[in-house]
Short mmCIF file of N, CA and C in Angstrom, two decimals:
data_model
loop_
_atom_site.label_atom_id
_atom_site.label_comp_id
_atom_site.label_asym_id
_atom_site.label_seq_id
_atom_site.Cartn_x
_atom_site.Cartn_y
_atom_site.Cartn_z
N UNK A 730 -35.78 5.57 5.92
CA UNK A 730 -36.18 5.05 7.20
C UNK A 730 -35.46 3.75 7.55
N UNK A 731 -34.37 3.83 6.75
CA UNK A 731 -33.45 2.17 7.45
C UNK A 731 -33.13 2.79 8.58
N UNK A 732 -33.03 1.37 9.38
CA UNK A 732 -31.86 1.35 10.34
C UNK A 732 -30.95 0.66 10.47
N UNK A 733 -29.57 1.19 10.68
CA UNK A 733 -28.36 0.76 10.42
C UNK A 733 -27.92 0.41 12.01
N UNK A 734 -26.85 -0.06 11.91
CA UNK A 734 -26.09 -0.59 13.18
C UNK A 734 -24.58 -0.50 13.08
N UNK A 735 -23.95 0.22 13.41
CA UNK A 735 -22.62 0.60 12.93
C UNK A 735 -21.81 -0.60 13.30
N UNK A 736 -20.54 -0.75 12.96
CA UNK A 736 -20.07 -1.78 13.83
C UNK A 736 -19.14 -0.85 14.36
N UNK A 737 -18.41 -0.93 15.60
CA UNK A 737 -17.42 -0.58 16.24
C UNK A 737 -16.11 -0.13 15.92
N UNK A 738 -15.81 0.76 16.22
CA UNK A 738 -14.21 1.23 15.19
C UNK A 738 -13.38 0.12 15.95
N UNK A 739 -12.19 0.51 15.11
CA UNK A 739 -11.44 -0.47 15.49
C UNK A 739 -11.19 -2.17 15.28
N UNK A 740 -12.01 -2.57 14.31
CA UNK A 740 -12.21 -3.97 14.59
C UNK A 740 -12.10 -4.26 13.37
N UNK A 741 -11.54 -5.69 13.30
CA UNK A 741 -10.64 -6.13 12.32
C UNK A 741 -11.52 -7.30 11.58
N UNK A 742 -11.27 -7.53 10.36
CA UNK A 742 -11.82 -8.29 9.62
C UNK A 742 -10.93 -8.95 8.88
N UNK A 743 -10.78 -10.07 8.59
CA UNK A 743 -10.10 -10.97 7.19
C UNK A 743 -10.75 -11.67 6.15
N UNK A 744 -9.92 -11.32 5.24
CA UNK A 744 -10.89 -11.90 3.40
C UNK A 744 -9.58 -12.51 2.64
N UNK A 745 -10.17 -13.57 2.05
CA UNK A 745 -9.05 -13.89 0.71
C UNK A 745 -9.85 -13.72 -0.50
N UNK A 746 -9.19 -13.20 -1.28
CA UNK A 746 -9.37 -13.32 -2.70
C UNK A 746 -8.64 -14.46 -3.74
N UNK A 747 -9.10 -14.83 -4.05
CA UNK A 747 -8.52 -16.24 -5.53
C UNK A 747 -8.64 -15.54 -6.54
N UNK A 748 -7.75 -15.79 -7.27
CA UNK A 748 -7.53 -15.50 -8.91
C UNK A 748 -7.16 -16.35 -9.52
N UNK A 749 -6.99 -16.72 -10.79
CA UNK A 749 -6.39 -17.53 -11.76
C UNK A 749 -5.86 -16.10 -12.95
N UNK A 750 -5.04 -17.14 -13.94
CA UNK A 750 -4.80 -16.48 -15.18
C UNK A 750 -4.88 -15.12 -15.65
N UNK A 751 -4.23 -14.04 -14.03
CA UNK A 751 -4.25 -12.78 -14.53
C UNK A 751 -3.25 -12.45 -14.85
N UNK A 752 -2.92 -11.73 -16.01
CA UNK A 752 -1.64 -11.13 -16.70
C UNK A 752 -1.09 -9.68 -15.55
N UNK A 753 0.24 -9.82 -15.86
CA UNK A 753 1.06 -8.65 -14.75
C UNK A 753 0.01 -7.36 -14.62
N UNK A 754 -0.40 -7.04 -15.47
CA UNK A 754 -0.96 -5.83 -15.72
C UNK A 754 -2.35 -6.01 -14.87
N UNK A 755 -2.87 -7.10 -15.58
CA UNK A 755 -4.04 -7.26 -14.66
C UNK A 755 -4.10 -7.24 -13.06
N UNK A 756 -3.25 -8.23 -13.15
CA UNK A 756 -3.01 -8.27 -10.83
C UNK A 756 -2.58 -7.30 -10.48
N UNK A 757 -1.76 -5.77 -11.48
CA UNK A 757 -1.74 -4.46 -10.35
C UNK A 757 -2.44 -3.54 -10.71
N UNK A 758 -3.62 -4.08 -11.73
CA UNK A 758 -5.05 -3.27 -11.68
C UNK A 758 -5.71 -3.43 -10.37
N UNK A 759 -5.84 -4.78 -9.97
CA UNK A 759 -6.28 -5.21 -8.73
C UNK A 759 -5.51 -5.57 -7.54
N UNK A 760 -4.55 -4.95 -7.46
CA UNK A 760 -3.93 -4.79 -6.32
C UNK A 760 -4.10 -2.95 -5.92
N UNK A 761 -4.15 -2.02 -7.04
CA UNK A 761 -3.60 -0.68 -7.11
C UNK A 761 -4.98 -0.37 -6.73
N UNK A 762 -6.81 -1.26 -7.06
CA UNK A 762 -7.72 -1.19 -6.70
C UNK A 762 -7.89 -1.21 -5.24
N UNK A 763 -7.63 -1.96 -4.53
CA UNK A 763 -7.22 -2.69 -3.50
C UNK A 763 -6.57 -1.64 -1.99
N UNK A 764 -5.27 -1.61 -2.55
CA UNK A 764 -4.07 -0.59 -1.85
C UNK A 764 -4.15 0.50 -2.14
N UNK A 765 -4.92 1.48 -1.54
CA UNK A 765 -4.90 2.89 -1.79
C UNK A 765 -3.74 3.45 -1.03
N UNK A 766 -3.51 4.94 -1.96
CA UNK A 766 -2.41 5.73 -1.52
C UNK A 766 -2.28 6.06 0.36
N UNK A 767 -1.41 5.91 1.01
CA UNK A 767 -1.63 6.53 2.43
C UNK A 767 -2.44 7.56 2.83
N UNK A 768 -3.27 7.45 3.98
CA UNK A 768 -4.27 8.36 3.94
C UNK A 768 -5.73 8.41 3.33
N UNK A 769 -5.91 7.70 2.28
CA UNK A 769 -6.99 6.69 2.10
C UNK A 769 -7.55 5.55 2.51
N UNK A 770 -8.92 5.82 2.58
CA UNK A 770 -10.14 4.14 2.66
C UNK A 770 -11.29 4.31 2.08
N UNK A 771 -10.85 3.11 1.89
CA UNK A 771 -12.31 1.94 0.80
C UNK A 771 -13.54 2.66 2.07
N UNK A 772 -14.35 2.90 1.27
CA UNK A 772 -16.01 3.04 2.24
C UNK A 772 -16.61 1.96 1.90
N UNK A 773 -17.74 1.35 2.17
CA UNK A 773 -18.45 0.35 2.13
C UNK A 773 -20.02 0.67 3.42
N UNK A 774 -20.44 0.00 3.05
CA UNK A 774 -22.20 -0.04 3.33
C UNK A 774 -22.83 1.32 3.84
N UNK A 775 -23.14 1.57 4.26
CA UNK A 775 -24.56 3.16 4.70
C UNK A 775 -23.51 4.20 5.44
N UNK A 776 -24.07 5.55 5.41
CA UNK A 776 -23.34 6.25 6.12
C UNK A 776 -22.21 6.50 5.63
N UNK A 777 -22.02 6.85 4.47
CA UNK A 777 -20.41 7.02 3.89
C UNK A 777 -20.55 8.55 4.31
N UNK A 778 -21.36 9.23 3.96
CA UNK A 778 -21.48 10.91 4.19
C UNK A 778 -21.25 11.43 5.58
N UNK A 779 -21.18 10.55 6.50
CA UNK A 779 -21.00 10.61 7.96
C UNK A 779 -19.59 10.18 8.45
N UNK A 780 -18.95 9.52 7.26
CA UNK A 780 -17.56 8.82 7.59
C UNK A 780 -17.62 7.08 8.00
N UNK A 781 -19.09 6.68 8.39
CA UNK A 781 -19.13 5.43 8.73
C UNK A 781 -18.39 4.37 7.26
N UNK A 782 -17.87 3.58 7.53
CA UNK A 782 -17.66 2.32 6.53
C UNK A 782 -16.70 3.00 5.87
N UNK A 783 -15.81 3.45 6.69
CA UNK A 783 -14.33 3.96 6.28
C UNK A 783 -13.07 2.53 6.59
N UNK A 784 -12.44 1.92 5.64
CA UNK A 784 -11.72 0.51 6.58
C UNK A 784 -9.89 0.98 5.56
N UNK A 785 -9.26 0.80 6.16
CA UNK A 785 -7.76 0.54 5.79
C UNK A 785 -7.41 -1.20 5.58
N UNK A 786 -7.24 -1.16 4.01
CA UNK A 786 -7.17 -3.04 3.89
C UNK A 786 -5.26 -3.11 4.29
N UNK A 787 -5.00 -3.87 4.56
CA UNK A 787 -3.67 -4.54 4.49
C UNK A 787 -3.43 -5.39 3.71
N UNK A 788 -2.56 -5.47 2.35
CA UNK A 788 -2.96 -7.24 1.41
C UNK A 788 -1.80 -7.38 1.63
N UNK A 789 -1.64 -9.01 1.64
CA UNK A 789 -0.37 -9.78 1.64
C UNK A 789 -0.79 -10.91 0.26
N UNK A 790 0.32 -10.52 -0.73
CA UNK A 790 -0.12 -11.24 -1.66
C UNK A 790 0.98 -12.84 -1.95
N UNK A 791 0.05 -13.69 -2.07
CA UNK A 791 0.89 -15.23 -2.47
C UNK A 791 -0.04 -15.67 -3.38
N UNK A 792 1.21 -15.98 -4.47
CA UNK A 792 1.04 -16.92 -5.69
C UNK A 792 2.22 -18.17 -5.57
N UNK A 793 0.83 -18.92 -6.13
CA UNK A 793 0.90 -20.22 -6.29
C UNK A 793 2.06 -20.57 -7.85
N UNK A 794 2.49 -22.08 -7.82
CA UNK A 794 3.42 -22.16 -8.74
C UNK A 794 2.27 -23.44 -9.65
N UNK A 795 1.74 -22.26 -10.85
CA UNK A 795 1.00 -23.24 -11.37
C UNK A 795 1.18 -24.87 -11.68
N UNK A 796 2.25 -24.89 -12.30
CA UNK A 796 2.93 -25.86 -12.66
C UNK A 796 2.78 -26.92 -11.64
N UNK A 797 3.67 -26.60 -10.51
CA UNK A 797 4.10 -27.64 -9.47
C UNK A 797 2.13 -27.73 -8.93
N UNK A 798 1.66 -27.30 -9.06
CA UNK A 798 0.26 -27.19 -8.57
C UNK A 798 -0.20 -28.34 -9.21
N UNK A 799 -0.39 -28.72 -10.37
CA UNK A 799 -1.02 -29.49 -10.90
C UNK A 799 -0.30 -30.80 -11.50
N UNK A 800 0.84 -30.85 -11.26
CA UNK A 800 2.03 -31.54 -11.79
C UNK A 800 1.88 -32.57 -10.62
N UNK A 801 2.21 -32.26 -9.19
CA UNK A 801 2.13 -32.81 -7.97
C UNK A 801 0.63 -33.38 -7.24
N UNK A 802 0.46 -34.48 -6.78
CA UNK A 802 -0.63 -35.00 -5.81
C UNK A 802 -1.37 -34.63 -5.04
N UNK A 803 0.31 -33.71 -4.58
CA UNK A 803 -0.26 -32.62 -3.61
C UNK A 803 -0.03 -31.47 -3.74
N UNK A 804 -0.09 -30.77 -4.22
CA UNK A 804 0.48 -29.28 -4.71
C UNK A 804 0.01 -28.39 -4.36
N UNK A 805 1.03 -27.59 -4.27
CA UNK A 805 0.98 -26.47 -3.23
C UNK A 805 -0.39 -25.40 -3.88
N UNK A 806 -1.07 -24.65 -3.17
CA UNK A 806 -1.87 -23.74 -3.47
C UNK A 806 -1.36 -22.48 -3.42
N UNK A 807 -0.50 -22.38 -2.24
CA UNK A 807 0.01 -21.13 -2.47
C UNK A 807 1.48 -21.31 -1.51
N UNK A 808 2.31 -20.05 -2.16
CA UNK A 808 3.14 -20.31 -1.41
C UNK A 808 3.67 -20.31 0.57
N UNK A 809 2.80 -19.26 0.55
CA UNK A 809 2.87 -19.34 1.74
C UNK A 809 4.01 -18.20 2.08
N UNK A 810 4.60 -18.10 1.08
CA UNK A 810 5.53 -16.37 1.09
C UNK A 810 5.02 -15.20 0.47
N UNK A 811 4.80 -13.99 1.30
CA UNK A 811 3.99 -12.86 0.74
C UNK A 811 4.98 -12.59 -0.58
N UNK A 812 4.68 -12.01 -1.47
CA UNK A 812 5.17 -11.63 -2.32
C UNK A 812 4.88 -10.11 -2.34
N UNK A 813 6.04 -8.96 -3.12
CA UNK A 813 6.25 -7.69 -3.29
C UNK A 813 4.83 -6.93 -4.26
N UNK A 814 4.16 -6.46 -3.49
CA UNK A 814 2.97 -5.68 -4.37
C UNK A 814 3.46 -4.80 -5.72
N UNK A 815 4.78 -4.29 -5.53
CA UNK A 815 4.72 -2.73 -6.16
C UNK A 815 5.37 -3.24 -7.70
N UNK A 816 5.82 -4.32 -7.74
CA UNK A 816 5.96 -4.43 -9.82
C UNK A 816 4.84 -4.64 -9.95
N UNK A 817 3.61 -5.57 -9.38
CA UNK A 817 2.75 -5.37 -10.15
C UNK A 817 1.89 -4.10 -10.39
N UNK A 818 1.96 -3.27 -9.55
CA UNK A 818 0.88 -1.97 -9.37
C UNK A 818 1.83 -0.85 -10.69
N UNK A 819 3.00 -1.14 -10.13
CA UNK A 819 3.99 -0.31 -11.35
C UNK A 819 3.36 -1.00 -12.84
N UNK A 820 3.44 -2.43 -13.13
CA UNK A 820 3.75 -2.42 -14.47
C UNK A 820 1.95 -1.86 -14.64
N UNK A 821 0.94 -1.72 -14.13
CA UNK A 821 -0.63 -1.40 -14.51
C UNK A 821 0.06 -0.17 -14.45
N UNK A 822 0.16 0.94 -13.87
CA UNK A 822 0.53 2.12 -13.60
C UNK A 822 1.15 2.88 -14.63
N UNK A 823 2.35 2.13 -15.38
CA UNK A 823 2.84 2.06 -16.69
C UNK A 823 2.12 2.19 -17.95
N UNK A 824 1.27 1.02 -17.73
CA UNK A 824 0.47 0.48 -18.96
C UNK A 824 -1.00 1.44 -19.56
N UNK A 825 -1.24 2.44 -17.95
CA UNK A 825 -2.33 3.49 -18.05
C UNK A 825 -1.38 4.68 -18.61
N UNK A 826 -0.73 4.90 -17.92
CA UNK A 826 0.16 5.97 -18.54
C UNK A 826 0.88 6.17 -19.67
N UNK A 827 0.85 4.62 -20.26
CA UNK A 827 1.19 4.57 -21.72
C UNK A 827 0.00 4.95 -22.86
N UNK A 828 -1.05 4.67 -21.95
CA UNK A 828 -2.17 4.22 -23.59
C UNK A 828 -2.31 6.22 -22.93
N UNK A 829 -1.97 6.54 -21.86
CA UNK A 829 -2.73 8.27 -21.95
C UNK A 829 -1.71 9.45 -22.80
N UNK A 830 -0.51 8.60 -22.74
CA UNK A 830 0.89 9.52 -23.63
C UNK A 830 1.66 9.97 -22.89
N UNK A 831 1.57 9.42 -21.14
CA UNK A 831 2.88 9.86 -20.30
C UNK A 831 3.86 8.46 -20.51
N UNK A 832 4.77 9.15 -20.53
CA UNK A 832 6.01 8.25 -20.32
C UNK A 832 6.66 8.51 -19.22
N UNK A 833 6.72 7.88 -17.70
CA UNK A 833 7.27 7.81 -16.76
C UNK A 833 8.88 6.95 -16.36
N UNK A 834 9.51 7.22 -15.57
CA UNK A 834 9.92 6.64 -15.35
C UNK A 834 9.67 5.58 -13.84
N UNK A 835 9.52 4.02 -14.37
CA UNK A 835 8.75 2.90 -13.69
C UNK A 835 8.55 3.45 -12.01
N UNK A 836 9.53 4.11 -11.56
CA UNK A 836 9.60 4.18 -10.09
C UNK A 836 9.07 4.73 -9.63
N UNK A 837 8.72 6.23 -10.86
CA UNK A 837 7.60 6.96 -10.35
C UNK A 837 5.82 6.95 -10.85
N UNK A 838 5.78 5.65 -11.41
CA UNK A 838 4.83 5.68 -11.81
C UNK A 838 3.28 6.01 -11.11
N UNK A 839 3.45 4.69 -10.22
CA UNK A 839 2.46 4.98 -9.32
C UNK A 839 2.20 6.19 -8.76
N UNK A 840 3.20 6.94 -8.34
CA UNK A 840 2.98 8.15 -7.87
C UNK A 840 2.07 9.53 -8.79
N UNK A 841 2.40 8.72 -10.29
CA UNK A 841 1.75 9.97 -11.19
C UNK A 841 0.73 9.45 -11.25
N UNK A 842 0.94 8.17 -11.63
CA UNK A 842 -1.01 7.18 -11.95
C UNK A 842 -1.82 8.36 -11.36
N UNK A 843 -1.84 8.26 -9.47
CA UNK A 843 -2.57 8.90 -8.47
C UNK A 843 -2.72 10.41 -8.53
N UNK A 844 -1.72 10.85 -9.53
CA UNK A 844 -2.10 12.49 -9.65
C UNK A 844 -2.51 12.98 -10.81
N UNK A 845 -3.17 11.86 -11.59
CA UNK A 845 -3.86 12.06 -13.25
C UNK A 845 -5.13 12.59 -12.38
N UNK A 846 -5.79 13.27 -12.82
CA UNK A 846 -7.04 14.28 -12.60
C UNK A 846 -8.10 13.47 -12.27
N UNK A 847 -8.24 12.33 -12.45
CA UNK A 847 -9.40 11.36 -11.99
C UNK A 847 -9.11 10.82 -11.17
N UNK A 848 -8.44 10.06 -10.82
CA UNK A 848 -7.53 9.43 -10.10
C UNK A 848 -7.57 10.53 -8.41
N UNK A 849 -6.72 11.78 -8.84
CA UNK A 849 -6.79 12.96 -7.85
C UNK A 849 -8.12 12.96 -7.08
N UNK A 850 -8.81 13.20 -7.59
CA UNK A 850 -10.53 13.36 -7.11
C UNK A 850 -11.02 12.59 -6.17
N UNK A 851 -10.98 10.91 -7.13
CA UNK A 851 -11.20 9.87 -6.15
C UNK A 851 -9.86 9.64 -4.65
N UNK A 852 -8.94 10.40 -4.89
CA UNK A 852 -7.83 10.21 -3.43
C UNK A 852 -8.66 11.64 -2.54
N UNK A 853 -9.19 12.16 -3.16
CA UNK A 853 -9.84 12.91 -2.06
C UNK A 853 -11.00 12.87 -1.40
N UNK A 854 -11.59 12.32 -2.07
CA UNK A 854 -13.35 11.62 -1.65
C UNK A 854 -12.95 10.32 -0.63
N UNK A 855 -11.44 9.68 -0.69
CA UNK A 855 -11.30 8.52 -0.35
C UNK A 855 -10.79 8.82 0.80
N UNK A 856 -9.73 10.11 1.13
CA UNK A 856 -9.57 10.45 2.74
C UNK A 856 -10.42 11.31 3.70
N UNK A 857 -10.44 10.47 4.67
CA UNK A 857 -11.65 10.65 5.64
C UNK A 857 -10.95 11.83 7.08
N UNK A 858 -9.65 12.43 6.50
CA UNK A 858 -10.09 13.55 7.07
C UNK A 858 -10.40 15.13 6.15
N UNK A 859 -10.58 14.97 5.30
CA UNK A 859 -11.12 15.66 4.28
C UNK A 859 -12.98 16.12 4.46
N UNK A 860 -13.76 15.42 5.55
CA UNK A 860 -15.05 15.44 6.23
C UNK A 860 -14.86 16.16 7.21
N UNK A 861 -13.59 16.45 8.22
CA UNK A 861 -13.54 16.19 9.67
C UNK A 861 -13.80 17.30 9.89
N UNK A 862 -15.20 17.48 10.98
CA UNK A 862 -15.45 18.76 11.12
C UNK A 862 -16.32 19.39 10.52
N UNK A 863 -16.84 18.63 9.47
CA UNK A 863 -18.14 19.04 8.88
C UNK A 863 -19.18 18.10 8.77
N UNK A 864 -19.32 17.65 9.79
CA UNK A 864 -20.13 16.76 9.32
C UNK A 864 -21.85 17.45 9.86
N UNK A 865 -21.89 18.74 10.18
CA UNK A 865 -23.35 19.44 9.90
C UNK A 865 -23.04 19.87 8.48
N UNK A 866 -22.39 20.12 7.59
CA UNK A 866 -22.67 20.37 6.30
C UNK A 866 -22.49 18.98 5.54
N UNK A 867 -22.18 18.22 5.84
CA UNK A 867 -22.18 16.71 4.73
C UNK A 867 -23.57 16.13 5.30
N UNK A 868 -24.01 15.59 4.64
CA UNK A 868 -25.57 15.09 4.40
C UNK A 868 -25.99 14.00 2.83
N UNK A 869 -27.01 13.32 2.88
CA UNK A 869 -27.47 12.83 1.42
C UNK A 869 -28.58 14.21 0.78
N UNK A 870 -27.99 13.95 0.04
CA UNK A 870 -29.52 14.49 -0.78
C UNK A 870 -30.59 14.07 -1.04
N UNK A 871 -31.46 15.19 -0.53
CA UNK A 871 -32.99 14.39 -0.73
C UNK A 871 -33.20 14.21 -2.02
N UNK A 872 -34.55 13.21 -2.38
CA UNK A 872 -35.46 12.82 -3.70
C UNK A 872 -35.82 14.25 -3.95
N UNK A 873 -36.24 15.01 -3.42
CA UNK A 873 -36.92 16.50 -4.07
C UNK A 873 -35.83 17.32 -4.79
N UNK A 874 -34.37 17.29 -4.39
CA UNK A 874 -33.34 18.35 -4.47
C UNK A 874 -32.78 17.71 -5.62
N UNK A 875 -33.07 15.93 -5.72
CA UNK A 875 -32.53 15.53 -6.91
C UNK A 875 -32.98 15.48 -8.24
N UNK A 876 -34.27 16.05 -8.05
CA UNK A 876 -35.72 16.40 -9.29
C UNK A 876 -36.41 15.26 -8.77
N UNK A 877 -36.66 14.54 -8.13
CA UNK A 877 -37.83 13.54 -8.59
C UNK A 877 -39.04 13.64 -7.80
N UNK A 878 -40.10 13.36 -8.76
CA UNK A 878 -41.12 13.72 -7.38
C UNK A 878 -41.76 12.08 -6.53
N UNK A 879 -42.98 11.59 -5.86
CA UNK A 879 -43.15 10.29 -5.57
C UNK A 879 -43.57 9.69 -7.03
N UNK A 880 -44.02 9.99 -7.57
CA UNK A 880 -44.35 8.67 -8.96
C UNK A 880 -43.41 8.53 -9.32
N UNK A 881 -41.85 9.23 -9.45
CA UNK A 881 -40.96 7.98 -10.12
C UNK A 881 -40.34 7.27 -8.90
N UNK A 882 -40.97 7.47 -8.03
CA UNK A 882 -40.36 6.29 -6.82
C UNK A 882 -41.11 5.18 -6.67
N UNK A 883 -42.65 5.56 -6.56
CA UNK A 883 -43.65 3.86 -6.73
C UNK A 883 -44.73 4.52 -7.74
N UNK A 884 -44.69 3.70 -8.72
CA UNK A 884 -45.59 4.25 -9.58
C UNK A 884 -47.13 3.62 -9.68
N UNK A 885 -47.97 4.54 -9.31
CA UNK A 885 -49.55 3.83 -9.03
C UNK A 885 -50.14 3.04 -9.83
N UNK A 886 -50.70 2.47 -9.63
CA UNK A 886 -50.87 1.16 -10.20
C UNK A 886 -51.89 1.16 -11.66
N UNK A 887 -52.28 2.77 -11.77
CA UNK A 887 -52.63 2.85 -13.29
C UNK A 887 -51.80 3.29 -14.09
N UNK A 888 -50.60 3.34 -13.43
CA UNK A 888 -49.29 3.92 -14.31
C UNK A 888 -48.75 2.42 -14.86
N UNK A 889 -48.95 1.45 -14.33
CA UNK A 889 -48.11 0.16 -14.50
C UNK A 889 -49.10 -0.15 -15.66
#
């Protein structure tokens, strides 16, 4: 019985994220988190089964020069020049595909990362025209269809 309030397609939002002390591998865990394959979006709040809280992020990434950061009075926070996403998403991309026993070559990594069998699944749950047209058969599932009956939802107060 919520009620939701959609917001308006089309409409744009901005976020920064801060990091410190992440290793290569780490920042294109979270960039490759981040930047989904074309044709994908991040969902977020109610209504995912309807397509609502479908968003396409754009990242522009700048790092800071630790050094001169703390060395200087005034030091820079960031550079202020986007920097290239895809070594870091490659060398994570690499580093999964190493510990699984593929050996790629770097250029195509990313591209296989996204077609390991888990990976696959979630690029399809993640494009939103993969719904289009069904949305009388997409729905939540009720509490009854999922086994539960009302006592494991509020449990009466001689149960507590």
């Amino acid at each position: 019985y919520t009620r939701i309030r959609p917001v308006k397609s089309n409409q744009k939002f901005a976020g920064v994220i801060h990091f410190e002390n992440l290793s290569t591998t780490e920042l294109g865990a979270l960039l490759t988190a981040l930047e989904l394959p074309d044709g994908c979006r991040h969902k977020l709040g109610m209504g995912k089964p309807l397509g609502l809280g479908s968003i396409n992020m754009q990242i522009i990434l700048e790092l800071s020069n630790r050094y001169k950061r703390y060395t200087q009075a005034l030091g820079e926070w960031n550079s202020g020049n986007p920097c290239d996403t895809k070594p870091y998403k490659q060398a994570f991309a690499n580093d999964v595909l190493k510990h699984s026993g593929n050996e790629i070559a770097a250029d195509q990594a990313i591209e296989f990362l996204w077609n390991l069998p888990r990976l696959k699944e979630l690029k399809i749950l993640l494009n939103p025209e993969n719904g289009k047209g069904k949305r009388d058969s997409i729905r939540y599932m009720t509490l009854e269809e999922r086994g539960y009956r009302e006592r494991h939802i509020l449990p009466q107060a001689s149960e507590v």
